[in-house]
XYZ file of C-alpha atoms in Angstrom:
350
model
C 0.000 0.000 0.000
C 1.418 3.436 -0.607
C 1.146 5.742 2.552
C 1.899 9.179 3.477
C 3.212 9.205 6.752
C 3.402 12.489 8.635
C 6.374 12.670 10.727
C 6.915 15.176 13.851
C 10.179 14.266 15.822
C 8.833 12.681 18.012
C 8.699 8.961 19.420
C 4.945 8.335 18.573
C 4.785 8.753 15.014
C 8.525 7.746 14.362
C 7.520 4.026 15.810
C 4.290 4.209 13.467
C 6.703 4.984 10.532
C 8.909 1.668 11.211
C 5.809 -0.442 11.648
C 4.379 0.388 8.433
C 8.040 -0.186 6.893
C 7.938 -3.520 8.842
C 4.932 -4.375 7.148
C 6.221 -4.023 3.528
C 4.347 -0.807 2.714
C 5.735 1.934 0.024
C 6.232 5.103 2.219
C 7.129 8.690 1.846
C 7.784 10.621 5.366
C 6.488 14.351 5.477
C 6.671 17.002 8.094
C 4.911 19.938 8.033
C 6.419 23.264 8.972
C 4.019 25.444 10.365
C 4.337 29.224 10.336
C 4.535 30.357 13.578
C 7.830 28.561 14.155
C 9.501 31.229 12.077
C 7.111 34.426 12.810
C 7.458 33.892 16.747
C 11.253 32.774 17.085
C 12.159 35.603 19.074
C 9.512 34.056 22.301
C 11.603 31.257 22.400
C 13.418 28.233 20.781
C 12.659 27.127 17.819
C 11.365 23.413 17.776
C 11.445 22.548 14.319
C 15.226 22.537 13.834
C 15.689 19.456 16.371
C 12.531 18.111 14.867
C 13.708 17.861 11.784
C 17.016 16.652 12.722
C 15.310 13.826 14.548
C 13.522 13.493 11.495
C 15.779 12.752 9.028
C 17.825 10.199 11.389
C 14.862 8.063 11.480
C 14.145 8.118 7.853
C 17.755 7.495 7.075
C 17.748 4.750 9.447
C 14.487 3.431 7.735
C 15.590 4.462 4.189
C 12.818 6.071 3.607
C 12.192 9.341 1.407
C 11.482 12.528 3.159
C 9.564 15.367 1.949
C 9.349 18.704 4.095
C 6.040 20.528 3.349
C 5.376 24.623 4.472
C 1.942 24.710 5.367
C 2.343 28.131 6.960
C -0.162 30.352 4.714
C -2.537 27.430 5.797
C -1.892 27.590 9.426
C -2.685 31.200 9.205
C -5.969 31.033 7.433
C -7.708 27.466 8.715
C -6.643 27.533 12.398
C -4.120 30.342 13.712
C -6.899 32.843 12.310
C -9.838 31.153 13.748
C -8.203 31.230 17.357
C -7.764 34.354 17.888
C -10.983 35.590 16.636
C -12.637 33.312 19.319
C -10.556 34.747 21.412
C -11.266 38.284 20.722
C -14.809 37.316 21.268
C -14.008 36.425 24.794
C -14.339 32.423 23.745
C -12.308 29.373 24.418
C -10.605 28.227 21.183
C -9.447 24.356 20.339
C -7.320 24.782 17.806
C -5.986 21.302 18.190
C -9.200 20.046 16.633
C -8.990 22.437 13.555
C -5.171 21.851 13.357
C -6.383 18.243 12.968
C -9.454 18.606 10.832
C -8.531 21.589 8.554
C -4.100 20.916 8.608
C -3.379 17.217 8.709
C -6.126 15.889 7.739
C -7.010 18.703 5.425
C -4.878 20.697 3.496
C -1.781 18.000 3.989
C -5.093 15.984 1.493
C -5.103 18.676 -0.941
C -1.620 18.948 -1.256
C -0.395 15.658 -2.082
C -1.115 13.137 -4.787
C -4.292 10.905 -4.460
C -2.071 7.538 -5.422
C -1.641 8.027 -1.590
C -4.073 5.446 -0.547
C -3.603 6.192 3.039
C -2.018 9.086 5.607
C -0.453 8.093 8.527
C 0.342 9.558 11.868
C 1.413 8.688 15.410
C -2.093 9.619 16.726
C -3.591 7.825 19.665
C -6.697 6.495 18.088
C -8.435 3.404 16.374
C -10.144 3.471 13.108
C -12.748 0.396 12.468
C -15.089 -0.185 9.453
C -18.816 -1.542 9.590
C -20.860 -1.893 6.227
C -18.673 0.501 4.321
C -18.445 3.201 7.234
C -15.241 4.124 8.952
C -15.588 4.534 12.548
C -13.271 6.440 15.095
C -12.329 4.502 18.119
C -10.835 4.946 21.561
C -7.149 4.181 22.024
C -6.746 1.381 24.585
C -4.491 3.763 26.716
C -6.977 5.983 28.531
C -4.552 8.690 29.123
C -2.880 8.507 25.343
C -6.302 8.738 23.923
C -6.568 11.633 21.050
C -9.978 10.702 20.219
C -11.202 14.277 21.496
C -8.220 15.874 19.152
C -9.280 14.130 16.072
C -13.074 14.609 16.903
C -13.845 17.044 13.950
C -12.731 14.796 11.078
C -14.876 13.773 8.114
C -15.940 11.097 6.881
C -13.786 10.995 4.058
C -10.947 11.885 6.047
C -11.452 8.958 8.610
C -11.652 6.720 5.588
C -8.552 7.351 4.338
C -6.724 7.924 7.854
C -4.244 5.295 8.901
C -3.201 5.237 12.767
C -0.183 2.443 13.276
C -0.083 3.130 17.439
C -3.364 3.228 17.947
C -3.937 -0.333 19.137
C -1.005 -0.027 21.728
C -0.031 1.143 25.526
C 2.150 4.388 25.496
C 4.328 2.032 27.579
C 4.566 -0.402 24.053
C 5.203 2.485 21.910
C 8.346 3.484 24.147
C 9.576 -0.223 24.097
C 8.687 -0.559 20.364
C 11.144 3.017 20.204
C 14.316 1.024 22.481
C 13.429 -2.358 20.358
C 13.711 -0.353 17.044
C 17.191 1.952 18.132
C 15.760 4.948 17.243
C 17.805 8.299 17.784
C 14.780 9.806 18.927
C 13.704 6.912 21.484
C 14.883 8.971 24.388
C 13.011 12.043 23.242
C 10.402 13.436 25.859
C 6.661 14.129 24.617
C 5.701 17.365 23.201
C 3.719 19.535 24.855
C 1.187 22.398 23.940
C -0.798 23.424 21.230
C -0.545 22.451 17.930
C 1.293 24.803 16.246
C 3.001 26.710 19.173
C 5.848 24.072 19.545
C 7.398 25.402 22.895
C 6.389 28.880 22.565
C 4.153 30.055 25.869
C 0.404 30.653 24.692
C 0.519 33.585 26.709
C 3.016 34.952 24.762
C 0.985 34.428 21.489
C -1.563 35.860 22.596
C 0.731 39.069 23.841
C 2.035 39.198 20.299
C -1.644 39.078 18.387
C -3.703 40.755 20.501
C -0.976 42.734 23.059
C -2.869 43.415 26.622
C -5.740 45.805 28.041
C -5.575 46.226 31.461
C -8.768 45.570 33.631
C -10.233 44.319 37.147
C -10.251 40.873 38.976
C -13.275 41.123 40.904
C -14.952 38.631 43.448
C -18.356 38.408 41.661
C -19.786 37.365 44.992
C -18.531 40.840 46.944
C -17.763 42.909 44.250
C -14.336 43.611 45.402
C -11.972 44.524 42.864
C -8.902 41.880 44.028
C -6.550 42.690 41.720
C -5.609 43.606 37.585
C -5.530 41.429 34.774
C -3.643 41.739 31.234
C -6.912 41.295 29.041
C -10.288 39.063 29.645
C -8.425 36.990 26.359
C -5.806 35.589 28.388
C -8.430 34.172 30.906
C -11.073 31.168 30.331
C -13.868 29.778 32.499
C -12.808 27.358 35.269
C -9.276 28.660 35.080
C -7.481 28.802 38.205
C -3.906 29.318 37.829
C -1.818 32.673 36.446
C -4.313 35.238 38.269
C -1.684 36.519 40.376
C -3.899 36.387 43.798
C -3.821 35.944 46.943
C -6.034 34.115 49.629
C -7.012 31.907 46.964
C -7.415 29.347 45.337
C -9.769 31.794 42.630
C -11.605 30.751 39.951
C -12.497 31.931 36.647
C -16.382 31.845 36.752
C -17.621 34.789 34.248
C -15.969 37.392 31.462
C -17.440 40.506 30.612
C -16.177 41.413 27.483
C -17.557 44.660 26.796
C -15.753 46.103 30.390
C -13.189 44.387 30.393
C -13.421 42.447 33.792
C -12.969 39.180 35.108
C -14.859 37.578 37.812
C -13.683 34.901 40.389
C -15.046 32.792 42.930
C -13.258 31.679 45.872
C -12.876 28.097 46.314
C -15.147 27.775 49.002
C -17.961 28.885 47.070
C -16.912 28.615 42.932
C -18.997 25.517 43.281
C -21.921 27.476 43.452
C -21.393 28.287 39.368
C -21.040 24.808 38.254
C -23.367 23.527 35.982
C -25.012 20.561 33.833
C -26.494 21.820 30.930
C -25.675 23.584 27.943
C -26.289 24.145 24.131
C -23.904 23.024 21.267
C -23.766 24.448 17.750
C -22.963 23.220 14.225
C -22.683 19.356 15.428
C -19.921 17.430 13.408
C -20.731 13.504 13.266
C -18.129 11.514 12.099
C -20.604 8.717 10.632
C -24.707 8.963 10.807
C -26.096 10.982 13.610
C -26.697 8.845 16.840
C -30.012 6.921 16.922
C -30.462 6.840 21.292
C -29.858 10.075 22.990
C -27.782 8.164 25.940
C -24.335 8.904 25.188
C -21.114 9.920 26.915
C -18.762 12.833 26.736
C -15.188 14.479 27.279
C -15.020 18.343 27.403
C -12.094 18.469 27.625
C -8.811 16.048 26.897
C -8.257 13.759 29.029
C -9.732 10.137 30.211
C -12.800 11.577 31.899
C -15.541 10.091 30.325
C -19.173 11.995 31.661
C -22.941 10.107 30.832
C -25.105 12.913 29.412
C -28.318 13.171 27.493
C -28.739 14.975 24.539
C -31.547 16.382 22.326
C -31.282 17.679 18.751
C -33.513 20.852 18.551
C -35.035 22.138 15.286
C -31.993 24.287 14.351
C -29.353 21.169 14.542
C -28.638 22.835 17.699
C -27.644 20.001 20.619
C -29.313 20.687 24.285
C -26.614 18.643 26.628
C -27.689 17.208 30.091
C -24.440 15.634 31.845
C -24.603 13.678 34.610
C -22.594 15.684 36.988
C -21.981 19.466 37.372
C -18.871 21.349 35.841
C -17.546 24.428 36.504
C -15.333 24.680 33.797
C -17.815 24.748 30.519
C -17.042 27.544 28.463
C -18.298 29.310 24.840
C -16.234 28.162 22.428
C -15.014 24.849 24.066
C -15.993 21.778 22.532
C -17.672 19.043 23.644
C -16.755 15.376 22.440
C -19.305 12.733 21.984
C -18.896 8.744 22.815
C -20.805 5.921 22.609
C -18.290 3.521 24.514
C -15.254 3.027 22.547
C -16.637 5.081 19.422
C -15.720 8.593 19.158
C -18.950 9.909 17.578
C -17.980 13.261 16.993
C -17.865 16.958 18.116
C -20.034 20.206 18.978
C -19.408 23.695 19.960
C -20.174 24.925 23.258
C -22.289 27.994 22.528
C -23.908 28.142 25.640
């Protein structure tokens, strides 16, 4: 089969590239190179020189042809764009899903030749097939899992997605890395956002959108507790980087239009949590579910949370969960399971 295998650096996708070449398969490596790995330099080090270096040590170990790809105008447009503008509107972006829907699985598509049956990354995930319909699957490793990452994919993108690690422990994949004598098996997991690499998000959002000063206040007293660089830096539920004392403080509201941020104290931030809400534009990775009994993530991670949920008349989804939250947030998205099957994604609206 011949398979375009994106390749990052890293451990994860550099053991999915030798067991594909194991298996006898005619491969071509690619890495992307995003934009913000030039624009940004000056925040910190640059990731994508040791990438690639790592890189092209495993494919000459494998033998394998390497192509490096700039997807930077891309970036820009599909995801980098889209994050701050939910950010200006005082939301809570996941770029990680676009990165994955509109980047890897997207324009990395467009650009190369269809003889490419399948692409293949180091994701975390499971792909399985029932009466012609790809399905998206849990990873075994509960903490590995990147089923909420890859949540916004399309059919057509499942279908021709290829995930080598997805059947394995992260434990396996780090053996697989020693058994193999990779130059990168030593190499510690990345970290962040997509395409940050090891820049600070708070110092990409300082670059975009620079700061504008405003108040902390308790929203229970009304006491102004402190300053804050911008209500974009903040999010709901967030609890560290206010800068206060007496706390722990908790993110529970944003008013945008002046500028102020208001906390609840510990001992009473409970008091905001919640178990309802309303998601927009609903992405379903194969048919829309049939039984409104399903289970959710919002957020990465291995949580998995029961909830209820009813389609209204303007393909707008009304969400009960089965416990309260006090971190749901405009903009975040919510991640729909039914067991093992990723089902798909939805916008938090509100």
């Amino acid at each position: 089969m011949k398979i375009a295998v994106l390749i990052s650096g890293g451990v994860d996708s550099s053991v999915a590239l030798n067991i594909l070449k194991n298996e006898g398969h005619d491969l071509t490596a690619f890495y992307l190179k995003v934009w913000l790995e030039d624009e940004l330099a000056f925040l910190g080090e640059c990731p994508w020189e040791a990438d690639l270096k790592f890189v092209r040590a495993v494919c000459d170990q494998l033998d394998v042809p390497l192509q490096v790809i700039s997807l930077q105008s891309e970036y820009l447009e599909r995801v980098v764009s889209y994050a701050l503008d939910e950010l200006r509107a005082g939301r809570t972006p996941s770029p990680d899903i676009f990165c994955n829907q509109r980047i890897k699985f997207g324009a990395f598509f467009d650009h190369i030749d269809s003889s490419y049956e399948k692409v293949a990354t180091g994701h975390y995930a499971q792909i399985a097939r029932s009466n012609g319909t790809y399905h998206l699957k849990r990873a075994p490793d509960p903490i590995k899992d990147q089923t909420y990452f890859l949540s916004g994919m399309y059919q057509s993108q499942v279908a021709r997605a290829l995930f080598p690690i997805g059947y394995l422990m992260k434990s396996e994949v780090r053996q697989l890395a020693r058994d193999f004598d990779l130059p990168n098996q030593a190499r510690k997991d990345s970290q962040g956002i997509c395409f940050l690499g090891k820049i600070r998000y708070p110092d990409f959002i300082a670059f975009h959108l620079g700061e504008k000063k405003g108040n902390i206040i308790d929203r229970e007293t009304g006491q102004i507790l402190g300053p804050h660089r911008g209500y974009y830096y903040y999010t709901i539920g967030q609890r560290y980087g206010l800068g206060l004392g007496g706390g722990p403080w908790y993110v529970v509201q944003k008013d945008i239009e002046r500028n102020i941020i208001y906390v609840s104290h510990a001992t009473k931030h409970q008091n905001t949590s919640r178990n309802q809400f309303v998601a927009t534009n609903p992405n379903w990775i194969a048919e829309p579910p049939d039984k409104t009994a399903l289970q959710l993530k919002l957020r990465h991670g291995p949580e998995l949370i029961n909830c209820e949920i009813e389609t209204t008349d303007d393909n707008r989804l009304s969400v009960t969960i089965a416990k309260k939250d006090s971190g749901i947030a405009p903009g975040q998205f919510a991640v729909f399971y039914d067991g093992d099957l990723c089902l798909g994604s939805a916008v938090i609206d509100h």
